[in-house]
mmCIF file of C-alpha atoms in Angstrom:
data_model
loop_
_atom_site.group_PDB
_atom_site.id
_atom_site.type_symbol
_atom_site.label_atom_id
_atom_site.label_comp_id
_atom_site.label_asym_id
_atom_site.label_seq_id
_atom_site.Cartn_x
_atom_site.Cartn_y
_atom_site.Cartn_z
ATOM 1 C CA THR F 1 -0.048 -0.177 0.116
ATOM 2 C CA GLN F 2 1.201 3.406 -1.220
ATOM 3 C CA THR F 3 0.570 6.248 1.440
ATOM 4 C CA VAL F 4 1.539 10.001 1.725
ATOM 5 C CA SER F 5 1.259 11.484 5.059
ATOM 6 C CA GLN F 6 1.335 15.228 5.646
ATOM 7 C CA SER F 7 1.126 15.761 9.638
ATOM 8 C CA ASP F 8 0.465 19.393 9.517
ATOM 9 C CA ALA F 9 -3.030 20.230 7.967
ATOM 10 C CA HIS F 10 -2.346 24.010 8.872
ATOM 11 C CA VAL F 11 0.875 26.002 9.294
ATOM 12 C CA THR F 12 0.905 29.890 10.132
ATOM 13 C CA VAL F 13 3.991 32.054 9.651
ATOM 14 C CA PHE F 14 4.974 35.558 9.511
ATOM 15 C CA GLU F 15 6.351 37.276 6.317
ATOM 16 C CA GLY F 16 9.962 36.882 6.140
ATOM 17 C CA ASP F 17 9.760 33.653 8.314
ATOM 18 C CA SER F 18 11.513 30.390 7.142
ATOM 19 C CA VAL F 19 9.156 27.544 6.770
ATOM 20 C CA GLU F 20 9.247 23.311 6.555
ATOM 21 C CA LEU F 21 6.343 21.719 5.334
ATOM 22 C CA ARG F 22 6.231 17.756 6.172
ATOM 23 C CA CYS F 23 5.678 15.019 4.286
ATOM 24 C CA ASN F 24 6.651 11.045 5.039
ATOM 25 C CA TYR F 25 5.750 8.328 2.609
ATOM 26 C CA SER F 26 5.566 4.596 2.404
ATOM 27 C CA TYR F 27 6.327 3.171 -1.062
ATOM 28 C CA GLY F 28 8.030 0.221 -2.654
ATOM 29 C CA GLY F 29 10.098 0.280 -5.691
ATOM 30 C CA SER F 30 11.537 3.167 -7.602
ATOM 31 C CA ILE F 31 9.495 6.416 -7.146
ATOM 32 C CA TYR F 32 9.098 10.222 -8.153
ATOM 33 C CA LEU F 33 8.471 12.202 -4.782
ATOM 34 C CA SER F 34 6.986 15.572 -5.855
ATOM 35 C CA TRP F 35 5.213 19.018 -4.323
ATOM 36 C CA TYR F 36 2.422 20.936 -5.986
ATOM 37 C CA ILE F 37 0.643 24.328 -5.008
ATOM 38 C CA GLN F 38 -2.951 24.887 -4.902
ATOM 39 C CA HIS F 39 -4.301 28.656 -4.764
ATOM 40 C CA HIS F 40 -7.763 29.128 -3.545
ATOM 41 C CA GLY F 41 -10.263 28.394 -6.701
ATOM 42 C CA HIS F 42 -7.232 27.185 -8.733
ATOM 43 C CA GLY F 43 -5.898 23.786 -9.741
ATOM 44 C CA LEU F 44 -2.331 22.324 -8.818
ATOM 45 C CA GLN F 45 0.799 23.721 -9.995
ATOM 46 C CA PHE F 46 3.828 21.692 -9.906
ATOM 47 C CA LEU F 47 6.871 22.749 -7.762
ATOM 48 C CA LEU F 48 9.643 20.424 -7.878
ATOM 49 C CA LYS F 49 10.272 16.767 -7.792
ATOM 50 C CA TYR F 50 13.009 14.526 -7.016
ATOM 51 C CA TYR F 51 13.808 11.036 -8.523
ATOM 52 C CA SER F 52 17.553 10.380 -7.970
ATOM 53 C CA GLY F 53 20.869 12.209 -7.108
ATOM 54 C CA ASN F 54 21.400 14.987 -4.975
ATOM 55 C CA PRO F 55 18.819 14.602 -2.079
ATOM 56 C CA VAL F 56 18.221 18.553 -1.888
ATOM 57 C CA VAL F 57 16.166 19.708 -4.988
ATOM 58 C CA GLN F 58 15.635 23.387 -6.233
ATOM 59 C CA GLY F 59 12.162 24.322 -7.248
ATOM 60 C CA VAL F 60 10.262 27.617 -8.295
ATOM 61 C CA ASN F 61 10.098 30.513 -6.405
ATOM 62 C CA GLY F 62 12.695 29.457 -3.891
ATOM 63 C CA PHE F 63 11.120 26.538 -2.589
ATOM 64 C CA GLU F 64 13.753 23.591 -2.271
ATOM 65 C CA ALA F 65 12.812 19.984 -0.890
ATOM 66 C CA GLU F 66 15.016 17.335 0.715
ATOM 67 C CA PHE F 67 14.880 13.649 0.203
ATOM 68 C CA SER F 68 15.950 11.034 2.778
ATOM 69 C CA LYS F 69 15.528 7.414 2.537
ATOM 70 C CA SER F 70 16.397 6.598 5.940
ATOM 71 C CA ASP F 71 13.373 8.802 7.481
ATOM 72 C CA SER F 72 10.824 8.224 4.295
ATOM 73 C CA SER F 73 10.566 12.000 3.954
ATOM 74 C CA PHE F 74 10.648 14.525 1.787
ATOM 75 C CA HIS F 75 10.008 17.872 3.356
ATOM 76 C CA LEU F 76 9.387 21.034 1.769
ATOM 77 C CA ARG F 77 11.311 24.465 2.916
ATOM 78 C CA LYS F 78 11.301 27.785 2.117
ATOM 79 C CA ALA F 79 14.109 30.440 3.643
ATOM 80 C CA SER F 80 11.859 33.641 3.369
ATOM 81 C CA VAL F 81 8.108 33.248 2.474
ATOM 82 C CA HIS F 82 5.878 36.263 0.716
ATOM 83 C CA TRP F 83 2.465 36.763 1.668
ATOM 84 C CA SER F 84 1.706 35.389 -1.972
ATOM 85 C CA ASP F 85 3.095 31.962 -0.663
ATOM 86 C CA SER F 86 -0.340 31.379 1.048
ATOM 87 C CA ALA F 87 -1.992 28.626 -0.333
ATOM 88 C CA VAL F 88 -2.174 24.338 0.482
ATOM 89 C CA TYR F 89 0.855 22.386 -0.509
ATOM 90 C CA PHE F 90 0.679 18.745 -1.699
ATOM 91 C CA CYS F 91 3.171 16.120 -1.529
ATOM 92 C CA ALA F 92 2.907 13.212 -3.907
ATOM 93 C CA VAL F 93 4.460 10.036 -4.650
ATOM 94 C CA SER F 94 4.397 7.933 -8.002
ATOM 95 C CA ALA F 95 6.069 4.766 -9.561
ATOM 96 C CA SER F 96 8.831 5.707 -11.867
ATOM 97 C CA SER F 97 7.924 3.116 -14.631
ATOM 98 C CA GLY F 98 5.068 1.544 -16.046
ATOM 99 C CA SER F 99 1.257 2.330 -15.293
ATOM 100 C CA TRP F 100 1.417 5.331 -12.841
ATOM 101 C CA GLN F 101 -0.945 7.644 -10.920
ATOM 102 C CA LEU F 102 0.275 10.390 -8.403
ATOM 103 C CA ILE F 103 -1.058 9.655 -4.707
ATOM 104 C CA PHE F 104 -1.442 12.577 -2.509
ATOM 105 C CA GLY F 105 -1.166 13.774 0.757
ATOM 106 C CA SER F 106 -3.837 15.178 2.621
ATOM 107 C CA GLY F 107 -2.066 18.895 2.014
ATOM 108 C CA THR F 108 -0.820 21.612 4.235
ATOM 109 C CA GLN F 109 -2.484 24.910 4.333
ATOM 110 C CA LEU F 110 0.490 27.668 4.571
ATOM 111 C CA THR F 111 -1.053 30.931 5.704
ATOM 112 C CA VAL F 112 1.763 34.017 5.474
ATOM 113 C CA MET F 113 0.868 36.926 7.822
ATOM 114 C CA PRO F 114 1.925 40.189 6.799
ATOM 115 C CA ASP K 1 1.553 27.050 -24.989
ATOM 116 C CA ALA K 2 -1.714 26.140 -23.891
ATOM 117 C CA GLY K 3 -1.997 24.354 -20.561
ATOM 118 C CA VAL K 4 -4.858 22.287 -19.483
ATOM 119 C CA THR K 5 -8.279 23.432 -20.272
ATOM 120 C CA GLN K 6 -11.417 22.751 -18.328
ATOM 121 C CA THR K 7 -14.837 23.582 -18.870
ATOM 122 C CA PRO K 8 -17.227 24.587 -17.303
ATOM 123 C CA ARG K 9 -15.359 25.926 -14.326
ATOM 124 C CA HIS K 10 -18.583 25.929 -12.670
ATOM 125 C CA GLU K 11 -21.648 23.484 -13.005
ATOM 126 C CA VAL K 12 -24.791 23.463 -10.689
ATOM 127 C CA ALA K 13 -27.113 20.096 -11.414
ATOM 128 C CA GLU K 14 -30.073 18.860 -9.482
ATOM 129 C CA LYS K 15 -30.021 15.560 -8.239
ATOM 130 C CA GLY K 16 -30.652 12.915 -10.990
ATOM 131 C CA GLN K 17 -29.475 14.950 -13.866
ATOM 132 C CA THR K 18 -26.656 13.964 -16.282
ATOM 133 C CA ILE K 19 -23.703 16.379 -16.457
ATOM 134 C CA ILE K 20 -20.508 16.336 -18.766
ATOM 135 C CA LEU K 21 -17.251 17.775 -17.897
ATOM 136 C CA LYS K 22 -14.848 18.280 -20.637
ATOM 137 C CA CYS K 23 -10.832 18.701 -20.659
ATOM 138 C CA GLU K 24 -8.331 19.187 -23.199
ATOM 139 C CA PRO K 25 -4.900 18.191 -22.278
ATOM 140 C CA VAL K 26 -1.386 19.733 -23.250
ATOM 141 C CA SER K 27 -0.646 19.387 -26.904
ATOM 142 C CA GLY K 28 1.013 16.479 -27.150
ATOM 143 C CA HIS K 29 0.829 14.849 -24.069
ATOM 144 C CA ASN K 30 -0.306 11.186 -24.348
ATOM 145 C CA ASP K 31 -1.343 10.752 -20.301
ATOM 146 C CA LEU K 32 -4.727 12.016 -19.278
ATOM 147 C CA PHE K 33 -5.852 11.845 -15.457
ATOM 148 C CA TRP K 34 -9.301 12.806 -13.966
ATOM 149 C CA TYR K 35 -9.259 13.576 -10.523
ATOM 150 C CA ARG K 36 -11.964 14.069 -7.706
ATOM 151 C CA GLN K 37 -11.206 16.841 -4.606
ATOM 152 C CA THR K 38 -13.113 17.096 -1.757
ATOM 153 C CA LYS K 39 -12.301 18.753 1.884
ATOM 154 C CA ILE K 40 -13.066 15.206 3.263
ATOM 155 C CA GLN K 41 -11.514 12.777 0.829
ATOM 156 C CA GLY K 42 -8.915 14.673 -0.433
ATOM 157 C CA LEU K 43 -7.795 14.089 -3.970
ATOM 158 C CA GLU K 44 -8.896 10.833 -5.392
ATOM 159 C CA LEU K 45 -8.018 9.179 -8.750
ATOM 160 C CA LEU K 46 -11.435 8.549 -10.963
ATOM 161 C CA SER K 47 -9.420 7.780 -14.406
ATOM 162 C CA TYR K 48 -6.188 7.448 -16.180
ATOM 163 C CA PHE K 49 -5.601 7.122 -19.762
ATOM 164 C CA ARG K 50 -2.574 6.776 -21.872
ATOM 165 C CA SER K 51 -2.555 7.032 -25.524
ATOM 166 C CA LYS K 52 -6.366 7.095 -25.487
ATOM 167 C CA SER K 53 -6.528 3.640 -23.715
ATOM 168 C CA LEU K 54 -7.885 3.208 -20.094
ATOM 169 C CA MET K 55 -5.291 2.152 -17.943
ATOM 170 C CA GLU K 56 -6.825 2.736 -14.634
ATOM 171 C CA ASP K 57 -10.891 3.299 -13.542
ATOM 172 C CA GLY K 58 -10.915 4.056 -10.047
ATOM 173 C CA GLY K 59 -13.039 1.172 -8.355
ATOM 174 C CA ALA K 60 -15.377 3.251 -6.248
ATOM 175 C CA PHE K 61 -16.302 5.542 -9.215
ATOM 176 C CA LYS K 62 -17.314 2.799 -11.494
ATOM 177 C CA ASP K 63 -21.183 2.879 -11.628
ATOM 178 C CA ARG K 64 -21.965 6.401 -12.182
ATOM 179 C CA PHE K 65 -18.776 7.757 -13.785
ATOM 180 C CA LYS K 66 -17.353 7.123 -17.143
ATOM 181 C CA ALA K 67 -14.791 9.301 -18.648
ATOM 182 C CA GLU K 68 -13.788 8.859 -22.106
ATOM 183 C CA MET K 69 -10.790 9.900 -24.119
ATOM 184 C CA LEU K 70 -12.521 10.185 -27.866
ATOM 185 C CA ASN K 71 -9.309 11.715 -29.318
ATOM 186 C CA SER K 72 -5.576 12.312 -27.993
ATOM 187 C CA SER K 73 -6.826 16.175 -27.439
ATOM 188 C CA PHE K 74 -10.062 15.661 -25.570
ATOM 189 C CA SER K 75 -11.417 13.941 -22.808
ATOM 190 C CA THR K 76 -15.216 14.068 -21.113
ATOM 191 C CA LEU K 77 -16.359 12.629 -17.618
ATOM 192 C CA LYS K 78 -19.830 11.971 -17.464
ATOM 193 C CA ILE K 79 -21.599 11.489 -14.038
ATOM 194 C CA GLN K 80 -25.117 10.069 -14.509
ATOM 195 C CA PRO K 81 -26.928 10.026 -12.669
ATOM 196 C CA THR K 82 -25.597 12.693 -10.237
ATOM 197 C CA GLU K 83 -26.257 12.624 -6.516
ATOM 198 C CA PRO K 84 -25.416 15.413 -3.890
ATOM 199 C CA LYS K 85 -22.250 13.584 -2.793
ATOM 200 C CA ASP K 86 -20.955 14.102 -6.204
ATOM 201 C CA SER K 87 -20.468 17.862 -5.210
ATOM 202 C CA ALA K 88 -16.646 18.623 -5.758
ATOM 203 C CA VAL K 89 -13.941 19.858 -7.586
ATOM 204 C CA TYR K 90 -13.051 17.691 -10.591
ATOM 205 C CA LEU K 91 -9.412 18.347 -11.991
ATOM 206 C CA CYS K 92 -8.051 17.234 -15.373
ATOM 207 C CA ALA K 93 -4.164 16.511 -15.616
ATOM 208 C CA SER K 94 -1.871 15.471 -18.296
ATOM 209 C CA SER K 95 1.653 14.362 -18.926
ATOM 210 C CA PHE K 96 3.963 13.259 -21.538
ATOM 211 C CA GLY K 97 4.514 9.886 -20.208
ATOM 212 C CA ASN K 98 5.702 9.130 -16.807
ATOM 213 C CA THR K 99 7.904 11.765 -15.784
ATOM 214 C CA GLY K 100 6.392 12.258 -12.384
ATOM 215 C CA GLN K 101 4.836 15.546 -12.946
ATOM 216 C CA LEU K 102 1.320 16.644 -14.080
ATOM 217 C CA TYR K 103 0.041 19.631 -15.732
ATOM 218 C CA PHE K 104 -3.522 20.447 -13.972
ATOM 219 C CA GLY K 105 -6.258 22.370 -15.465
ATOM 220 C CA GLU K 106 -8.075 24.586 -13.139
ATOM 221 C CA GLY K 107 -10.834 22.388 -12.665
ATOM 222 C CA SER K 108 -14.661 22.054 -12.878
ATOM 223 C CA LYS K 109 -16.329 22.908 -9.779
ATOM 224 C CA LEU K 110 -20.088 20.675 -9.543
ATOM 225 C CA THR K 111 -22.676 21.656 -7.257
ATOM 226 C CA VAL K 112 -25.401 18.834 -7.104
ATOM 227 C CA LEU K 113 -28.787 20.219 -5.204
#
């Protein structure tokens, strides 16, 4: 059974703060790990993904994520958030070959206060 | 390049009606997905097509939900008959093969009264 767990439903920070959104997964075999952002009333937008190599991957708008096989984690980080980063963030896992689908976590609502 | 286009953006239906949601994937993409999004259940896979062939058909949705890919650039999701519990946002997404990355449309918000 493949699962993705996002332990924090809501995270609130102030503009300029750093933030880390947590993601843990359970999946057998070779996988992609990815993060998506969803602003209210819109579809999901891709932020970044990891498949192999450097465990720290850079994404758009200053986001980065770090893969840890030992912790089965793929946490998303940003050093200095902006009010426009307020959105729901989804972590996802998928098989890297054959028939595939993204399995999503439940999402983390990030609120950035001015 | 045009992204994924979904129509309509909003649909209100009476219980028992038939509704059809439409999706145009990114040009050249051969994988197409339909997801349902609700606050309670989150994102659930409804259907997955590869090169117009149905690869996955979400087991829980088979009886009243039917997705079709009539050609490589157009897909529909039919819900027949609708029930109030079908109220949700329906998201279409596409990719060029298995890249671990999906391109999503803006979604179709369905309200069933």
